[in-house]
PDB file of C-alpha atoms in Angstrom:
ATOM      1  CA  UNK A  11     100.319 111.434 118.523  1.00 53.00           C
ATOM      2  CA  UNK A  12     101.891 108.734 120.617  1.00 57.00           C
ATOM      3  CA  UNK A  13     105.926 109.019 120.960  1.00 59.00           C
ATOM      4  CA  UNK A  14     107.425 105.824 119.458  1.00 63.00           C
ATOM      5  CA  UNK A  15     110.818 104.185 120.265  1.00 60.00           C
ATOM      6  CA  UNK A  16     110.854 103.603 116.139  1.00 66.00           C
ATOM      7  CA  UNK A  17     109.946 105.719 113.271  1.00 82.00           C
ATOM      8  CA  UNK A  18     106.968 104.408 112.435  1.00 85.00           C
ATOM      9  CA  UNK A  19     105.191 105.156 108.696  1.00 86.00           C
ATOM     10  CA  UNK A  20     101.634 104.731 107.342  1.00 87.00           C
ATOM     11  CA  UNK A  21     103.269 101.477 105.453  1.00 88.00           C
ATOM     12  CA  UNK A  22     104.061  99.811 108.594  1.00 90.00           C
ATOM     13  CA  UNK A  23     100.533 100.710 110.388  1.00 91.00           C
ATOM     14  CA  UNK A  24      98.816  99.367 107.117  1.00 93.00           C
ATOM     15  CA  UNK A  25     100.464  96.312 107.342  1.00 93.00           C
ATOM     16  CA  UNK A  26      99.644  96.069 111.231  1.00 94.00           C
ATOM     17  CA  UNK A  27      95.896  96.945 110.361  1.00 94.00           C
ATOM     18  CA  UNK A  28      95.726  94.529 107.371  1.00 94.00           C
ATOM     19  CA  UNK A  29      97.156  91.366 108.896  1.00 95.00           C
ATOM     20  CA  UNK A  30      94.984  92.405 112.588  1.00 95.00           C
ATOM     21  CA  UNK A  31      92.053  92.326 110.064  1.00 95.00           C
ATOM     22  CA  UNK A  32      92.753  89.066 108.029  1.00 95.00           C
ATOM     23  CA  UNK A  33      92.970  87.569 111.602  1.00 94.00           C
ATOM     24  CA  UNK A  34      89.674  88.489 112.763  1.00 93.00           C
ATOM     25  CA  UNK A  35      88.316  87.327 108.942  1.00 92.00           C
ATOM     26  CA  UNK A  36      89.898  83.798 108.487  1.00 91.00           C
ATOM     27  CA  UNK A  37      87.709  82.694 105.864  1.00 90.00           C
ATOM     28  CA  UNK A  38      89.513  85.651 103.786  1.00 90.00           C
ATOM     29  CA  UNK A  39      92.878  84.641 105.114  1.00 93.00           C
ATOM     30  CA  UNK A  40      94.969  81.901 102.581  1.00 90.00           C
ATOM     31  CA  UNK A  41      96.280  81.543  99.651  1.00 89.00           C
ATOM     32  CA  UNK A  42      95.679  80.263  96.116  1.00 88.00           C
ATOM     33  CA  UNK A  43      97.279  76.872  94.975  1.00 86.00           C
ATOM     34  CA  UNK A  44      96.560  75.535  91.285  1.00 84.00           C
ATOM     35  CA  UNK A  45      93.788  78.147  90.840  1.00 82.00           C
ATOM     36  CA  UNK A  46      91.621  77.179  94.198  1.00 87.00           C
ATOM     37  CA  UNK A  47      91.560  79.201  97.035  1.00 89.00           C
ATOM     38  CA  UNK A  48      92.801  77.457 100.643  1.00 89.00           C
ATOM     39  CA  UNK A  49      92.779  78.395 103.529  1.00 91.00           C
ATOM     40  CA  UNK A  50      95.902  79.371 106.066  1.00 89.00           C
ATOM     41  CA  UNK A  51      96.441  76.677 108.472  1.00 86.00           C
ATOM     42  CA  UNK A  52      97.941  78.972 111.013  1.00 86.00           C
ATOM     43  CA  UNK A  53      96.136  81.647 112.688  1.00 87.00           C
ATOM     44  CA  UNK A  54      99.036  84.331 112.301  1.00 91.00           C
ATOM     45  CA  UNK A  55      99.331  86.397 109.196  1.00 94.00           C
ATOM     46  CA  UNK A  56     102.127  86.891 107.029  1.00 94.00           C
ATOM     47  CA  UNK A  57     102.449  90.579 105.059  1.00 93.00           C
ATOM     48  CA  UNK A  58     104.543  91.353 102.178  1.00 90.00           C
ATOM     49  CA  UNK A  59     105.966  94.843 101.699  1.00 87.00           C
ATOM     50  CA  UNK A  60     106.679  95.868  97.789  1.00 72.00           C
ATOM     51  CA  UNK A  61     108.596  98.855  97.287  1.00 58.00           C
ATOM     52  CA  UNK A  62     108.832 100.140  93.845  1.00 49.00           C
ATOM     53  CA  UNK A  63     112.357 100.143  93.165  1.00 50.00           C
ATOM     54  CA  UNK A  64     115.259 103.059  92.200  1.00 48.00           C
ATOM     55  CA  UNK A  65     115.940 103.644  88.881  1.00 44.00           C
ATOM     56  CA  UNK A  66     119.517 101.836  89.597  1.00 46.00           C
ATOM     57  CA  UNK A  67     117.672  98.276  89.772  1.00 49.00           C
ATOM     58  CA  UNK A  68     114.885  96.344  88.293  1.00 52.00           C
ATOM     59  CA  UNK A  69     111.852  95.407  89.520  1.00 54.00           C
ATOM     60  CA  UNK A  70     110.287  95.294  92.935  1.00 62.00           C
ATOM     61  CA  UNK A  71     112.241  95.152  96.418  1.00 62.00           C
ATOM     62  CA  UNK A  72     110.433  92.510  98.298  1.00 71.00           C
ATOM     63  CA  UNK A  73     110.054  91.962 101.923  1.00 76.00           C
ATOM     64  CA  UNK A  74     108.036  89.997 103.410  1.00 84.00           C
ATOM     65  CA  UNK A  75     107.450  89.344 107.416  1.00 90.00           C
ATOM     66  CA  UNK A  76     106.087  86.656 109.212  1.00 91.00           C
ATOM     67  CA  UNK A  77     103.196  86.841 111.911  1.00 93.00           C
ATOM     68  CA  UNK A  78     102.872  90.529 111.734  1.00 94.00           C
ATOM     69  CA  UNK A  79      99.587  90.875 113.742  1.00 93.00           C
ATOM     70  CA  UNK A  80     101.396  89.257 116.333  1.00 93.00           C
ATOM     71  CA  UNK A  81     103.915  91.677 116.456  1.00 92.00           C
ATOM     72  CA  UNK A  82     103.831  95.474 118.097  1.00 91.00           C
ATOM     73  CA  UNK A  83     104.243  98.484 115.365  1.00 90.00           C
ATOM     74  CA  UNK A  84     107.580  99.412 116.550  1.00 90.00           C
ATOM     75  CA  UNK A  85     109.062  96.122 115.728  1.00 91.00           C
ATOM     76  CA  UNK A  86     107.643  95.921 112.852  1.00 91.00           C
ATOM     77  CA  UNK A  87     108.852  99.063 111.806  1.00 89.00           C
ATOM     78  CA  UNK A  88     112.373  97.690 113.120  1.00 90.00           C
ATOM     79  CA  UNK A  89     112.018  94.247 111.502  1.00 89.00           C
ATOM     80  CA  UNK A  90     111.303  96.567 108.420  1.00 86.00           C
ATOM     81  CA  UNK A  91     114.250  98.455 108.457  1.00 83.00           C
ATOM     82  CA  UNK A  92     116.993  95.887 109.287  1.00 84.00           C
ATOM     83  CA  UNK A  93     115.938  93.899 106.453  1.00 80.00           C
ATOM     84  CA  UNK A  94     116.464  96.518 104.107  1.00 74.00           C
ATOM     85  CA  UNK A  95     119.759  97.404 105.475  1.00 76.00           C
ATOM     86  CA  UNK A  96     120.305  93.582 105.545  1.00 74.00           C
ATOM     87  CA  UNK A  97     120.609  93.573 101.669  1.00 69.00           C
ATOM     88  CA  UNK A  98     119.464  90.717  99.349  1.00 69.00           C
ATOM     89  CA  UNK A  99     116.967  87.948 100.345  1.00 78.00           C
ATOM     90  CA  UNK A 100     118.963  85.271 101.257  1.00 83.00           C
ATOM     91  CA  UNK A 101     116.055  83.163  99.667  1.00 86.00           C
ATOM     92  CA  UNK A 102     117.011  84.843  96.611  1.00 85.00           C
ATOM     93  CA  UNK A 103     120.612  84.425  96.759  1.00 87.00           C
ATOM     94  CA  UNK A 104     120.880  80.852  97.005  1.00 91.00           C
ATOM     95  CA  UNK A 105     118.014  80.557  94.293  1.00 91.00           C
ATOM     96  CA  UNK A 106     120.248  82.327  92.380  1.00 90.00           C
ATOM     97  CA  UNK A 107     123.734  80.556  93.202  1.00 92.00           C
ATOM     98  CA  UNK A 108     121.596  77.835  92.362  1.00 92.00           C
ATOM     99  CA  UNK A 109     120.794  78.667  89.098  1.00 93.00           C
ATOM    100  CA  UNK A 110     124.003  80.222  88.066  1.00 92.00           C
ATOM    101  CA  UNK A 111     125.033  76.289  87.702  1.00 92.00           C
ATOM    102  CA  UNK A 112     121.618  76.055  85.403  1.00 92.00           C
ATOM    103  CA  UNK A 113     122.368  76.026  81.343  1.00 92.00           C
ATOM    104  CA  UNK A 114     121.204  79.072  80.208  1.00 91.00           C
ATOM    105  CA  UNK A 115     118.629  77.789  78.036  1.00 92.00           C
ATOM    106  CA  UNK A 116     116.704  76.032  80.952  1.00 93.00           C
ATOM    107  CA  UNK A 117     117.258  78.675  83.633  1.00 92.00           C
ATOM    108  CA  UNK A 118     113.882  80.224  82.870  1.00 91.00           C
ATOM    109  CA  UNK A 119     111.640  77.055  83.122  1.00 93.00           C
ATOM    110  CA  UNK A 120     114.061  76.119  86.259  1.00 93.00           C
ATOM    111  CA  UNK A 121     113.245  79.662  87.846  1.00 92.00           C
ATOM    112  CA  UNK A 122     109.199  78.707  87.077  1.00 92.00           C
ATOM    113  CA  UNK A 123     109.717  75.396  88.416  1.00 94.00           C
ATOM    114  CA  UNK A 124     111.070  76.940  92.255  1.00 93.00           C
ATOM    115  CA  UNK A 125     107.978  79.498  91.952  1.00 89.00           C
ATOM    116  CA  UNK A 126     105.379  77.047  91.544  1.00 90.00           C
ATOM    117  CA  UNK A 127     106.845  74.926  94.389  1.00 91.00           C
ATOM    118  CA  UNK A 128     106.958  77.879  97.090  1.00 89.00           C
ATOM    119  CA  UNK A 129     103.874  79.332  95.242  1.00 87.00           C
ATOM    120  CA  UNK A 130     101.455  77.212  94.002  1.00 87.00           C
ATOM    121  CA  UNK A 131     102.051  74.277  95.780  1.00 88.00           C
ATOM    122  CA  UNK A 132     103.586  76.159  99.332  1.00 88.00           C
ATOM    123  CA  UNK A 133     106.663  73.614  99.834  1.00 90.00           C
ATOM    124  CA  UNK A 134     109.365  75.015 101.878  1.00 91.00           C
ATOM    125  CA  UNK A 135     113.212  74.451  99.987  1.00 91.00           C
ATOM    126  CA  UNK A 136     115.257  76.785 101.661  1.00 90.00           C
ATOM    127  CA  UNK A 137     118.709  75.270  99.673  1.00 91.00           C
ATOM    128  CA  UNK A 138     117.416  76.227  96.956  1.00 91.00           C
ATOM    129  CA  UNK A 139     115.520  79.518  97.699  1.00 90.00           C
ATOM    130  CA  UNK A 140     112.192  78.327  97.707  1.00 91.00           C
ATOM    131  CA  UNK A 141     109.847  79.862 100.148  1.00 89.00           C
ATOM    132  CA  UNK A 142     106.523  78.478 101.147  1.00 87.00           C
ATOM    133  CA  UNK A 143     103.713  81.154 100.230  1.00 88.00           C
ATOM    134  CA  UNK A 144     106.459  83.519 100.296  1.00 87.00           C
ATOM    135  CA  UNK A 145     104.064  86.807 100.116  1.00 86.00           C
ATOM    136  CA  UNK A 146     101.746  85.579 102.283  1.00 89.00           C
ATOM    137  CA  UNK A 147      98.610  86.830 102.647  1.00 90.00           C
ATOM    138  CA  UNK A 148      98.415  90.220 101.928  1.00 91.00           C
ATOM    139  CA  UNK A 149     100.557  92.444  99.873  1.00 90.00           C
ATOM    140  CA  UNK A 150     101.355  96.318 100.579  1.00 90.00           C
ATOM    141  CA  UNK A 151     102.186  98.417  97.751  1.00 84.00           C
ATOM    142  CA  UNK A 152     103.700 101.722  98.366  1.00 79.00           C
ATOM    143  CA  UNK A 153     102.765 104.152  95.046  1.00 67.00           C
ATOM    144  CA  UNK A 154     105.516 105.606  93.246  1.00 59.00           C
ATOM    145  CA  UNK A 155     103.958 108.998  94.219  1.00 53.00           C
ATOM    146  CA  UNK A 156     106.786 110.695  96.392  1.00 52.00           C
ATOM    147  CA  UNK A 157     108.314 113.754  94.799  1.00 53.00           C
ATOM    148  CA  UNK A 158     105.613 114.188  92.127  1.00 52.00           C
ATOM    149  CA  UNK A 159     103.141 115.576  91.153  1.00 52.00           C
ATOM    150  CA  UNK A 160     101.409 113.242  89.904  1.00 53.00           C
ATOM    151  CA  UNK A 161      99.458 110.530  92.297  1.00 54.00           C
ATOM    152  CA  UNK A 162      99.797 107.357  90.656  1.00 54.00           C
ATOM    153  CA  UNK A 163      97.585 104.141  91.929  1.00 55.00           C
ATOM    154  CA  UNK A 164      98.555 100.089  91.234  1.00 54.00           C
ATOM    155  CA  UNK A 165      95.641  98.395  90.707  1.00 52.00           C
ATOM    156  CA  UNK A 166      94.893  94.848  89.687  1.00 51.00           C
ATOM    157  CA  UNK A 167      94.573  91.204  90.421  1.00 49.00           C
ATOM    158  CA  UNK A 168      97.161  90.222  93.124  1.00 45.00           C
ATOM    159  CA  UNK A 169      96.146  86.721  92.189  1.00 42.00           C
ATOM    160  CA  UNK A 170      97.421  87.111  88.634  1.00 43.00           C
ATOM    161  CA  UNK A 171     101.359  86.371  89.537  1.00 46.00           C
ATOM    162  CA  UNK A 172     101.985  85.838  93.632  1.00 59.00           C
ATOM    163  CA  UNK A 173      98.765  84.057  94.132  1.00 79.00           C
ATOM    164  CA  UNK A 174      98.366  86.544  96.880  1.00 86.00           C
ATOM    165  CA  UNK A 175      94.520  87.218  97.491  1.00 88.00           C
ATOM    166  CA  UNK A 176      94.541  90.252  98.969  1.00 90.00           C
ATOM    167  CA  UNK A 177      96.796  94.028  97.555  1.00 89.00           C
ATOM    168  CA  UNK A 178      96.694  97.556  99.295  1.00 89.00           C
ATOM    169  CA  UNK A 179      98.302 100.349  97.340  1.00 85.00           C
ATOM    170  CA  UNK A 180      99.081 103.188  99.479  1.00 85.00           C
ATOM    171  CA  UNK A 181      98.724 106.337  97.700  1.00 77.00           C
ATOM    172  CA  UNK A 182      99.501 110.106  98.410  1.00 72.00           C
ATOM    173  CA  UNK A 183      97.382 112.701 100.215  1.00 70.00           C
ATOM    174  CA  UNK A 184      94.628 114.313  98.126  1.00 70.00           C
ATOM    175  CA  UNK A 185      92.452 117.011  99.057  1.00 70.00           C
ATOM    176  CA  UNK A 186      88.888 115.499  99.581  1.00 66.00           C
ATOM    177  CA  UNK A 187      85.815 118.288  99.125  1.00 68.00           C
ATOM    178  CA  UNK A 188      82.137 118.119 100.777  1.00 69.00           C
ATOM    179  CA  UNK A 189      79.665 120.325 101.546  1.00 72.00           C
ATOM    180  CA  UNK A 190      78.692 121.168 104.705  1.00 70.00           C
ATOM    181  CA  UNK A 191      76.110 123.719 106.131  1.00 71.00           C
ATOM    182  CA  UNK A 192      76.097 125.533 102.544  1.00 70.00           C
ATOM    183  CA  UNK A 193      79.714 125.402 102.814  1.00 73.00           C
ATOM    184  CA  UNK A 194      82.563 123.795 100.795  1.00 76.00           C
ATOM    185  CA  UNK A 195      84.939 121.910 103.315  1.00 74.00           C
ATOM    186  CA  UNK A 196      88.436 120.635 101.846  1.00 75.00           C
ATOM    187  CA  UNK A 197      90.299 118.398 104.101  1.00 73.00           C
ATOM    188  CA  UNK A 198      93.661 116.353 103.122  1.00 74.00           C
ATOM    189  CA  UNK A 199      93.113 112.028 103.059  1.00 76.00           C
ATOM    190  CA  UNK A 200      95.148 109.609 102.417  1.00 79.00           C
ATOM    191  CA  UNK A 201      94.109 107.872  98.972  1.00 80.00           C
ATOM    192  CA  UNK A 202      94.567 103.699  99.311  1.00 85.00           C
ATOM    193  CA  UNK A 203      93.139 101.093  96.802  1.00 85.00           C
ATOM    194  CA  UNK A 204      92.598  97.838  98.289  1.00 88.00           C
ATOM    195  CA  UNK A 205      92.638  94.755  95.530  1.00 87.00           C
ATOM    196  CA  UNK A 206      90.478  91.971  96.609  1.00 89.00           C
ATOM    197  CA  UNK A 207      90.036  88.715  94.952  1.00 87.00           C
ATOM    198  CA  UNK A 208      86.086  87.772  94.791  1.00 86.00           C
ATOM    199  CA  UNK A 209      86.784  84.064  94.222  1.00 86.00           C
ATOM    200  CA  UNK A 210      88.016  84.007  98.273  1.00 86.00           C
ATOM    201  CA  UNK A 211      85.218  86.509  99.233  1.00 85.00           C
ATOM    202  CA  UNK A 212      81.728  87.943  98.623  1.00 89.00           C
ATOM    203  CA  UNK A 213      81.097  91.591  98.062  1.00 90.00           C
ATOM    204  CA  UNK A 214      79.964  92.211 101.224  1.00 92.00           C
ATOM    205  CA  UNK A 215      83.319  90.428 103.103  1.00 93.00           C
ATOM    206  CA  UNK A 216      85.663  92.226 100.884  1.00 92.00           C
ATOM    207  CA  UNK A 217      83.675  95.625 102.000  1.00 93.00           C
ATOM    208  CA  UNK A 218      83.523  94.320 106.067  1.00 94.00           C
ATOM    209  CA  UNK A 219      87.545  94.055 105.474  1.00 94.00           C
ATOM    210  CA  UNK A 220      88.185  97.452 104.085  1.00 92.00           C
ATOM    211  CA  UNK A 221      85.667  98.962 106.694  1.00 93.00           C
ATOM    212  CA  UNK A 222      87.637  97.006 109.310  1.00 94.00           C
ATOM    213  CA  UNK A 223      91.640  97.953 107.808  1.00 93.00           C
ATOM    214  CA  UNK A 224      89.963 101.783 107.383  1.00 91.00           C
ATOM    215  CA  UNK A 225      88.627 101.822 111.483  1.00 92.00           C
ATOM    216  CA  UNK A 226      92.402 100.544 112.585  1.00 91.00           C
ATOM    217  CA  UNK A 227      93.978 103.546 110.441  1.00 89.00           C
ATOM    218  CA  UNK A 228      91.703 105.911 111.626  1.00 87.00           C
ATOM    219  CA  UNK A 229      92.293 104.704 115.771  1.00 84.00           C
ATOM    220  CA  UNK A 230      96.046 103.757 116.030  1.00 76.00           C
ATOM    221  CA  UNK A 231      95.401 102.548 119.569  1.00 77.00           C
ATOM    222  CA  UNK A 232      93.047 100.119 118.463  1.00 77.00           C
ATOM    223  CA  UNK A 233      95.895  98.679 116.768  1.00 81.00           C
ATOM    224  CA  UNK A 234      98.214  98.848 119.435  1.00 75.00           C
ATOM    225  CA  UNK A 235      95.414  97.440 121.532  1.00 71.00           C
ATOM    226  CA  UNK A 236      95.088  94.508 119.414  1.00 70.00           C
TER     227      UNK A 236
END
């Protein structure tokens, strides 16, 4: 186990991994804009980070970082934390001091409006909180499994609402049992679902990507090498 000037956590490495392997995939790496896939035009890879949230707020917490396979793990990992200590988007904020001055009748077409311009169409507003491709192009899901009992995996289109192609849930440890020599071995794995949308990619590339993300988790040098 390599000594790290950061705490580093399997969110951060799959992040690392994920955004290393859309980099060495580009056909796979883009975005979808009015229901057709595009590609990136820059060779860096942006990775969003969605944390279920506390039972004290709604919704997600949302973070997303720019160029992350550019970027060594312990930034990351620092990047990571400062922005959570840093509060509210400031995206967010001025979308929302922007909409406070909105009739309250047309704040939820205005709302759409900003989304489809960051989203759908990837213009950059920053006055009024608009973000181009904000999630990038690859989204990490940590599983509200901590604490439980119960290991609980998010699974779906990623496409449906961030126009995100690609989604990794990280899950919790299970125990995973094969047989060996006549014998029953149990070992402990880390259980992730990866969501890939097949109109950006085959079968076969979605497999190559997971095989690829699964290699850098399993070899944190290679990551570090990379």
């Amino acid at each position: 186990k390599k000594k790290r000037s950061e705490d580093v956590n399997v969110s951060h490495l799959t992040m690392l991994a994920a955004a290393i392997a859309l980099r060495e995939m580009p056909t796979l790496h883009g975005h979808f804009s009015l229901g057709r896939f595009c590609l990136c035009r820059k060779s860096s890879v942006d990775v969003s980070y969605l944390v279920p949230s506390d039972a004290s707020s709604q919704g997600c917490s949302m973070r997303s970082i720019l160029n992350v396979d550019t970027k060594p793990i312990e930034d990351l990992a620092r990047e990571m934390k400062e922005r959570v200590k840093s509060g509210e988007d400031p995206y967010k904020k001025r979308r929302n001091d922007f909409l406070a001055f909105i009739p309250t009748a047309l704040k939820g077409p205005a709302e759409m409006f900003l989304d489809m311009l960051g989203s759908e169409l990837g213009i950059d507003f920053p006055l009024l909180g608009v973000r181009r491709w904000p999630l990038g192009a690859c989204i990490v899901v940590t599983a509200p499994s901590e604490g439980s009992d119960i290991d609980m995996t998010v699974v779906g289109s990623p496409t449906t609402s961030q126009h995100v192609p690609v989604a990794i849930t990280v899950g919790g440890v299970r125990i995973h049992s094969s047989t060996k020599d006549k014998q029953i071995d149990n070992k402990l794995v880390l259980h992730m679902t990866a969501a890939i949308d097949l109109r950006c990619a085959t079968a076969y590339e979605a497999k190559r990507l997971c095989e690829r993300i699964q290699h850098l988790l399993c070899d944190p040098e290679a990551i570090d090498n990379n």
